[in-house]
């Protein structure tokens, strides 16, 4: 009995040693210092991945339906003064503020009893770009056209003020063109606004700011 037991024990021990021999435990080839460096590297990579995600979220553009609005540095009042200095004793019949290759300019027309005049005023320097004058037709002379078309320039709303009103009416966008004109006894601003693919024209009373008309272009 003892031999059998010893034989079984010896066999079991032999099997155990054989199994250990087939799957030997591999000792780590890394020193404690190298293990610490690996852990630090993994931590740094994780932190960088988190930072990249945060940066990507911060760089997401804020959605808005209103674009940045450029403005002329010369006011409409200053442009009127340039015209009146160039052509004394005249009445202004129309003013257009427009852009050409990103530069603003005023086109101003006016008349006296015999002639009609037109100039373009640089909206950055107040310099005169172009200057024209022509004789009025016979039926326009002697104050006829002057009386019918002269603008009311008293208490005139500024370009900034009518731009704000127009953009509120179109719920965003950017104003691209401003015309000061007259219909009947009313002097009004007409402001063109682009909002995405939609264009609109807003007609505004030049003294009171009342919105007279909004026309949408498909």
PDB file of N, CA and C in Angstrom, residues 144-210:
ATOM      1  N   UNK A 144     -38.097 123.384 -62.184  1.00  0.00           N
ATOM      2  CA  UNK A 144     -39.135 122.357 -62.297  1.00  0.00           C
ATOM      3  C   UNK A 144     -38.645 121.025 -61.722  1.00  0.00           C
ATOM      4  N   UNK A 145     -37.532 120.502 -62.256  1.00  0.00           N
ATOM      5  CA  UNK A 145     -37.004 119.230 -61.755  1.00  0.00           C
ATOM      6  C   UNK A 145     -36.525 119.377 -60.317  1.00  0.00           C
ATOM      7  N   UNK A 146     -35.986 120.512 -60.033  1.00  0.00           N
ATOM      8  CA  UNK A 146     -35.490 120.790 -58.688  1.00  0.00           C
ATOM      9  C   UNK A 146     -36.602 120.637 -57.650  1.00  0.00           C
ATOM     10  N   UNK A 147     -37.745 121.170 -57.944  1.00  0.00           N
ATOM     11  CA  UNK A 147     -38.863 121.124 -57.016  1.00  0.00           C
ATOM     12  C   UNK A 147     -39.473 119.731 -56.928  1.00  0.00           C
ATOM     13  N   UNK A 148     -39.496 119.034 -58.041  1.00  0.00           N
ATOM     14  CA  UNK A 148     -40.143 117.716 -58.082  1.00  0.00           C
ATOM     15  C   UNK A 148     -39.315 116.615 -57.421  1.00  0.00           C
ATOM     16  N   UNK A 149     -37.978 116.729 -57.494  1.00  0.00           N
ATOM     17  CA  UNK A 149     -37.148 115.583 -57.098  1.00  0.00           C
ATOM     18  C   UNK A 149     -36.193 115.835 -55.928  1.00  0.00           C
ATOM     19  N   UNK A 150     -36.109 117.046 -55.419  1.00  0.00           N
ATOM     20  CA  UNK A 150     -35.143 117.287 -54.349  1.00  0.00           C
ATOM     21  C   UNK A 150     -35.497 116.485 -53.101  1.00  0.00           C
ATOM     22  N   UNK A 151     -34.468 115.956 -52.454  1.00  0.00           N
ATOM     23  CA  UNK A 151     -34.646 115.121 -51.266  1.00  0.00           C
ATOM     24  C   UNK A 151     -34.771 115.981 -50.012  1.00  0.00           C
ATOM     25  N   UNK A 152     -35.521 115.458 -49.038  1.00  0.00           N
ATOM     26  CA  UNK A 152     -35.578 116.077 -47.717  1.00  0.00           C
ATOM     27  C   UNK A 152     -34.416 115.506 -46.899  1.00  0.00           C
ATOM     28  N   UNK A 153     -33.395 116.305 -46.684  1.00  0.00           N
ATOM     29  CA  UNK A 153     -32.190 115.841 -45.987  1.00  0.00           C
ATOM     30  C   UNK A 153     -32.178 116.226 -44.505  1.00  0.00           C
ATOM     31  N   UNK A 154     -33.296 116.752 -44.006  1.00  0.00           N
ATOM     32  CA  UNK A 154     -33.355 117.125 -42.596  1.00  0.00           C
ATOM     33  C   UNK A 154     -33.565 115.888 -41.733  1.00  0.00           C
ATOM     34  N   UNK A 155     -32.897 115.844 -40.587  1.00  0.00           N
ATOM     35  CA  UNK A 155     -33.040 114.754 -39.607  1.00  0.00           C
ATOM     36  C   UNK A 155     -32.919 113.387 -40.278  1.00  0.00           C
ATOM     37  N   UNK A 156     -31.948 113.261 -41.139  1.00  0.00           N
ATOM     38  CA  UNK A 156     -31.770 112.052 -41.942  1.00  0.00           C
ATOM     39  C   UNK A 156     -31.209 110.914 -41.095  1.00  0.00           C
ATOM     40  N   UNK A 157     -31.835 109.734 -41.175  1.00  0.00           N
ATOM     41  CA  UNK A 157     -31.284 108.559 -40.497  1.00  0.00           C
ATOM     42  C   UNK A 157     -29.956 108.172 -41.131  1.00  0.00           C
ATOM     43  N   UNK A 158     -29.040 107.678 -40.315  1.00  0.00           N
ATOM     44  CA  UNK A 158     -27.728 107.291 -40.810  1.00  0.00           C
ATOM     45  C   UNK A 158     -27.780 105.940 -41.512  1.00  0.00           C
ATOM     46  N   UNK A 159     -26.705 105.628 -42.215  1.00  0.00           N
ATOM     47  CA  UNK A 159     -26.598 104.322 -42.882  1.00  0.00           C
ATOM     48  C   UNK A 159     -26.639 103.200 -41.849  1.00  0.00           C
ATOM     49  N   UNK A 160     -25.970 103.370 -40.718  1.00  0.00           N
ATOM     50  CA  UNK A 160     -25.984 102.344 -39.668  1.00  0.00           C
ATOM     51  C   UNK A 160     -27.394 102.096 -39.145  1.00  0.00           C
ATOM     52  N   UNK A 161     -28.149 103.165 -38.956  1.00  0.00           N
ATOM     53  CA  UNK A 161     -29.494 103.034 -38.396  1.00  0.00           C
ATOM     54  C   UNK A 161     -30.431 102.284 -39.348  1.00  0.00           C
ATOM     55  N   UNK A 162     -30.394 102.644 -40.631  1.00  0.00           N
ATOM     56  CA  UNK A 162     -31.303 101.967 -41.571  1.00  0.00           C
ATOM     57  C   UNK A 162     -30.834 100.544 -41.862  1.00  0.00           C
ATOM     58  N   UNK A 163     -29.522 100.303 -41.768  1.00  0.00           N
ATOM     59  CA  UNK A 163     -29.012  98.939 -41.937  1.00  0.00           C
ATOM     60  C   UNK A 163     -29.550  98.027 -40.846  1.00  0.00           C
ATOM     61  N   UNK A 164     -29.538  98.516 -39.611  1.00  0.00           N
ATOM     62  CA  UNK A 164     -30.049  97.731 -38.481  1.00  0.00           C
ATOM     63  C   UNK A 164     -31.526  97.420 -38.669  1.00  0.00           C
ATOM     64  N   UNK A 165     -32.303  98.415 -39.102  1.00  0.00           N
ATOM     65  CA  UNK A 165     -33.745  98.214 -39.306  1.00  0.00           C
ATOM     66  C   UNK A 165     -33.983  97.173 -40.399  1.00  0.00           C
ATOM     67  N   UNK A 166     -33.239  97.298 -41.501  1.00  0.00           N
ATOM     68  CA  UNK A 166     -33.430  96.381 -42.632  1.00  0.00           C
ATOM     69  C   UNK A 166     -33.089  94.942 -42.256  1.00  0.00           C
ATOM     70  N   UNK A 167     -31.998  94.747 -41.529  1.00  0.00           N
ATOM     71  CA  UNK A 167     -31.580  93.391 -41.152  1.00  0.00           C
ATOM     72  C   UNK A 167     -32.546  92.777 -40.143  1.00  0.00           C
ATOM     73  N   UNK A 168     -33.128  93.605 -39.288  1.00  0.00           N
ATOM     74  CA  UNK A 168     -34.156  93.089 -38.372  1.00  0.00           C
ATOM     75  C   UNK A 168     -35.364  92.585 -39.159  1.00  0.00           C
ATOM     76  N   UNK A 169     -35.701  93.279 -40.240  1.00  0.00           N
ATOM     77  CA  UNK A 169     -36.849  92.873 -41.056  1.00  0.00           C
ATOM     78  C   UNK A 169     -36.591  91.555 -41.792  1.00  0.00           C
ATOM     79  N   UNK A 170     -35.344  91.312 -42.181  1.00  0.00           N
ATOM     80  CA  UNK A 170     -35.007  90.095 -42.928  1.00  0.00           C
ATOM     81  C   UNK A 170     -34.483  88.986 -42.028  1.00  0.00           C
ATOM     82  N   UNK A 171     -34.455  89.252 -40.718  1.00  0.00           N
ATOM     83  CA  UNK A 171     -34.001  88.269 -39.722  1.00  0.00           C
ATOM     84  C   UNK A 171     -32.577  87.798 -40.006  1.00  0.00           C
ATOM     85  N   UNK A 172     -31.719  88.750 -40.285  1.00  0.00           N
ATOM     86  CA  UNK A 172     -30.307  88.442 -40.509  1.00  0.00           C
ATOM     87  C   UNK A 172     -29.883  88.764 -41.922  1.00  0.00           C
ATOM     88  N   UNK A 173     -28.602  88.533 -42.204  1.00  0.00           N
ATOM     89  CA  UNK A 173     -28.066  88.797 -43.535  1.00  0.00           C
ATOM     90  C   UNK A 173     -27.101  89.964 -43.529  1.00  0.00           C
ATOM     91  N   UNK A 174     -26.793  90.448 -44.722  1.00  0.00           N
ATOM     92  CA  UNK A 174     -25.837  91.537 -44.869  1.00  0.00           C
ATOM     93  C   UNK A 174     -26.353  92.536 -45.896  1.00  0.00           C
ATOM     94  N   UNK A 175     -26.353  93.817 -45.520  1.00  0.00           N
ATOM     95  CA  UNK A 175     -26.769  94.874 -46.432  1.00  0.00           C
ATOM     96  C   UNK A 175     -25.675  95.098 -47.474  1.00  0.00           C
ATOM     97  N   UNK A 176     -26.074  95.276 -48.723  1.00  0.00           N
ATOM     98  CA  UNK A 176     -25.108  95.406 -49.818  1.00  0.00           C
ATOM     99  C   UNK A 176     -25.243  96.704 -50.598  1.00  0.00           C
ATOM    100  N   UNK A 177     -26.397  97.381 -50.467  1.00  0.00           N
ATOM    101  CA  UNK A 177     -26.617  98.581 -51.269  1.00  0.00           C
ATOM    102  C   UNK A 177     -27.645  99.469 -50.571  1.00  0.00           C
ATOM    103  N   UNK A 178     -27.396 100.771 -50.601  1.00  0.00           N
ATOM    104  CA  UNK A 178     -28.272 101.735 -49.947  1.00  0.00           C
ATOM    105  C   UNK A 178     -28.600 102.861 -50.931  1.00  0.00           C
ATOM    106  N   UNK A 179     -29.876 103.140 -51.128  1.00  0.00           N
ATOM    107  CA  UNK A 179     -30.301 104.224 -52.019  1.00  0.00           C
ATOM    108  C   UNK A 179     -31.199 105.176 -51.247  1.00  0.00           C
ATOM    109  N   UNK A 180     -30.914 106.471 -51.386  1.00  0.00           N
ATOM    110  CA  UNK A 180     -31.779 107.496 -50.813  1.00  0.00           C
ATOM    111  C   UNK A 180     -32.531 108.143 -51.958  1.00  0.00           C
ATOM    112  N   UNK A 181     -33.861 108.054 -51.912  1.00  0.00           N
ATOM    113  CA  UNK A 181     -34.671 108.502 -53.044  1.00  0.00           C
ATOM    114  C   UNK A 181     -35.947 109.152 -52.518  1.00  0.00           C
ATOM    115  N   UNK A 182     -36.811 109.501 -53.451  1.00  0.00           N
ATOM    116  CA  UNK A 182     -38.046 110.193 -53.076  1.00  0.00           C
ATOM    117  C   UNK A 182     -39.213 109.644 -53.887  1.00  0.00           C
ATOM    118  N   UNK A 183     -40.348 109.525 -53.209  1.00  0.00           N
ATOM    119  CA  UNK A 183     -41.595 109.154 -53.873  1.00  0.00           C
ATOM    120  C   UNK A 183     -42.697 110.037 -53.311  1.00  0.00           C
ATOM    121  N   UNK A 184     -43.283 110.857 -54.169  1.00  0.00           N
ATOM    122  CA  UNK A 184     -44.240 111.838 -53.680  1.00  0.00           C
ATOM    123  C   UNK A 184     -43.528 112.835 -52.784  1.00  0.00           C
ATOM    124  N   UNK A 185     -44.052 113.015 -51.585  1.00  0.00           N
ATOM    125  CA  UNK A 185     -43.422 113.939 -50.641  1.00  0.00           C
ATOM    126  C   UNK A 185     -42.502 113.222 -49.650  1.00  0.00           C
ATOM    127  N   UNK A 186     -42.354 111.913 -49.813  1.00  0.00           N
ATOM    128  CA  UNK A 186     -41.605 111.104 -48.839  1.00  0.00           C
ATOM    129  C   UNK A 186     -40.200 110.785 -49.352  1.00  0.00           C
ATOM    130  N   UNK A 187     -39.197 111.135 -48.551  1.00  0.00           N
ATOM    131  CA  UNK A 187     -37.821 110.720 -48.824  1.00  0.00           C
ATOM    132  C   UNK A 187     -37.578 109.426 -48.055  1.00  0.00           C
ATOM    133  N   UNK A 188     -37.012 108.426 -48.700  1.00  0.00           N
ATOM    134  CA  UNK A 188     -36.870 107.115 -48.072  1.00  0.00           C
ATOM    135  C   UNK A 188     -35.516 106.484 -48.428  1.00  0.00           C
ATOM    136  N   UNK A 189     -35.092 105.605 -47.543  1.00  0.00           N
ATOM    137  CA  UNK A 189     -33.935 104.743 -47.788  1.00  0.00           C
ATOM    138  C   UNK A 189     -34.443 103.423 -48.359  1.00  0.00           C
ATOM    139  N   UNK A 190     -33.743 102.915 -49.362  1.00  0.00           N
ATOM    140  CA  UNK A 190     -34.015 101.575 -49.884  1.00  0.00           C
ATOM    141  C   UNK A 190     -32.752 100.744 -49.684  1.00  0.00           C
ATOM    142  N   UNK A 191     -32.855  99.700 -48.869  1.00  0.00           N
ATOM    143  CA  UNK A 191     -31.692  98.898 -48.484  1.00  0.00           C
ATOM    144  C   UNK A 191     -31.832  97.488 -49.041  1.00  0.00           C
ATOM    145  N   UNK A 192     -30.819  97.029 -49.777  1.00  0.00           N
ATOM    146  CA  UNK A 192     -30.788  95.651 -50.284  1.00  0.00           C
ATOM    147  C   UNK A 192     -30.044  94.773 -49.290  1.00  0.00           C
ATOM    148  N   UNK A 193     -30.637  93.620 -48.972  1.00  0.00           N
ATOM    149  CA  UNK A 193     -30.050  92.698 -47.986  1.00  0.00           C
ATOM    150  C   UNK A 193     -29.956  91.310 -48.601  1.00  0.00           C
ATOM    151  N   UNK A 194     -28.801  90.683 -48.432  1.00  0.00           N
ATOM    152  CA  UNK A 194     -28.615  89.294 -48.848  1.00  0.00           C
ATOM    153  C   UNK A 194     -28.542  88.420 -47.598  1.00  0.00           C
ATOM    154  N   UNK A 195     -29.357  87.369 -47.587  1.00  0.00           N
ATOM    155  CA  UNK A 195     -29.393  86.444 -46.457  1.00  0.00           C
ATOM    156  C   UNK A 195     -29.384  85.024 -47.017  1.00  0.00           C
ATOM    157  N   UNK A 196     -28.176  84.455 -47.152  1.00  0.00           N
ATOM    158  CA  UNK A 196     -28.052  83.170 -47.814  1.00  0.00           C
ATOM    159  C   UNK A 196     -28.373  83.332 -49.291  1.00  0.00           C
ATOM    160  N   UNK A 197     -29.299  82.519 -49.775  1.00  0.00           N
ATOM    161  CA  UNK A 197     -29.692  82.601 -51.176  1.00  0.00           C
ATOM    162  C   UNK A 197     -30.841  83.585 -51.398  1.00  0.00           C
ATOM    163  N   UNK A 198     -31.372  84.114 -50.317  1.00  0.00           N
ATOM    164  CA  UNK A 198     -32.509  85.016 -50.436  1.00  0.00           C
ATOM    165  C   UNK A 198     -32.049  86.472 -50.441  1.00  0.00           C
ATOM    166  N   UNK A 199     -32.663  87.284 -51.300  1.00  0.00           N
ATOM    167  CA  UNK A 199     -32.390  88.710 -51.353  1.00  0.00           C
ATOM    168  C   UNK A 199     -33.676  89.465 -51.053  1.00  0.00           C
ATOM    169  N   UNK A 200     -33.525  90.603 -50.383  1.00  0.00           N
ATOM    170  CA  UNK A 200     -34.686  91.407 -50.035  1.00  0.00           C
ATOM    171  C   UNK A 200     -34.355  92.880 -50.189  1.00  0.00           C
ATOM    172  N   UNK A 201     -35.381  93.666 -50.462  1.00  0.00           N
ATOM    173  CA  UNK A 201     -35.254  95.116 -50.520  1.00  0.00           C
ATOM    174  C   UNK A 201     -36.210  95.704 -49.495  1.00  0.00           C
ATOM    175  N   UNK A 202     -35.666  96.516 -48.583  1.00  0.00           N
ATOM    176  CA  UNK A 202     -36.462  97.099 -47.507  1.00  0.00           C
ATOM    177  C   UNK A 202     -36.501  98.613 -47.705  1.00  0.00           C
ATOM    178  N   UNK A 203     -37.710  99.150 -47.780  1.00  0.00           N
ATOM    179  CA  UNK A 203     -37.899 100.593 -47.966  1.00  0.00           C
ATOM    180  C   UNK A 203     -38.244 101.207 -46.614  1.00  0.00           C
ATOM    181  N   UNK A 204     -37.466 102.227 -46.200  1.00  0.00           N
ATOM    182  CA  UNK A 204     -37.573 102.793 -44.855  1.00  0.00           C
ATOM    183  C   UNK A 204     -37.697 104.307 -44.934  1.00  0.00           C
ATOM    184  N   UNK A 205     -38.648 104.871 -44.219  1.00  0.00           N
ATOM    185  CA  UNK A 205     -38.809 106.328 -44.164  1.00  0.00           C
ATOM    186  C   UNK A 205     -37.510 106.948 -43.649  1.00  0.00           C
ATOM    187  N   UNK A 206     -36.993 107.926 -44.372  1.00  0.00           N
ATOM    188  CA  UNK A 206     -35.653 108.445 -44.085  1.00  0.00           C
ATOM    189  C   UNK A 206     -35.570 109.266 -42.808  1.00  0.00           C
ATOM    190  N   UNK A 207     -36.700 109.724 -42.301  1.00  0.00           N
ATOM    191  CA  UNK A 207     -36.690 110.526 -41.067  1.00  0.00           C
ATOM    192  C   UNK A 207     -37.228 109.762 -39.859  1.00  0.00           C
ATOM    193  N   UNK A 208     -38.252 108.965 -40.049  1.00  0.00           N
ATOM    194  CA  UNK A 208     -38.915 108.311 -38.910  1.00  0.00           C
ATOM    195  C   UNK A 208     -38.455 106.876 -38.672  1.00  0.00           C
ATOM    196  N   UNK A 209     -37.889 106.228 -39.698  1.00  0.00           N
ATOM    197  CA  UNK A 209     -37.493 104.832 -39.564  1.00  0.00           C
ATOM    198  C   UNK A 209     -38.634 103.857 -39.790  1.00  0.00           C
ATOM    199  N   UNK A 210     -39.798 104.359 -40.142  1.00  0.00           N
ATOM    200  CA  UNK A 210     -40.934 103.476 -40.420  1.00  0.00           C
ATOM    201  C   UNK A 210     -40.647 102.609 -41.645  1.00  0.00           C
TER     202      UNK A 210
END
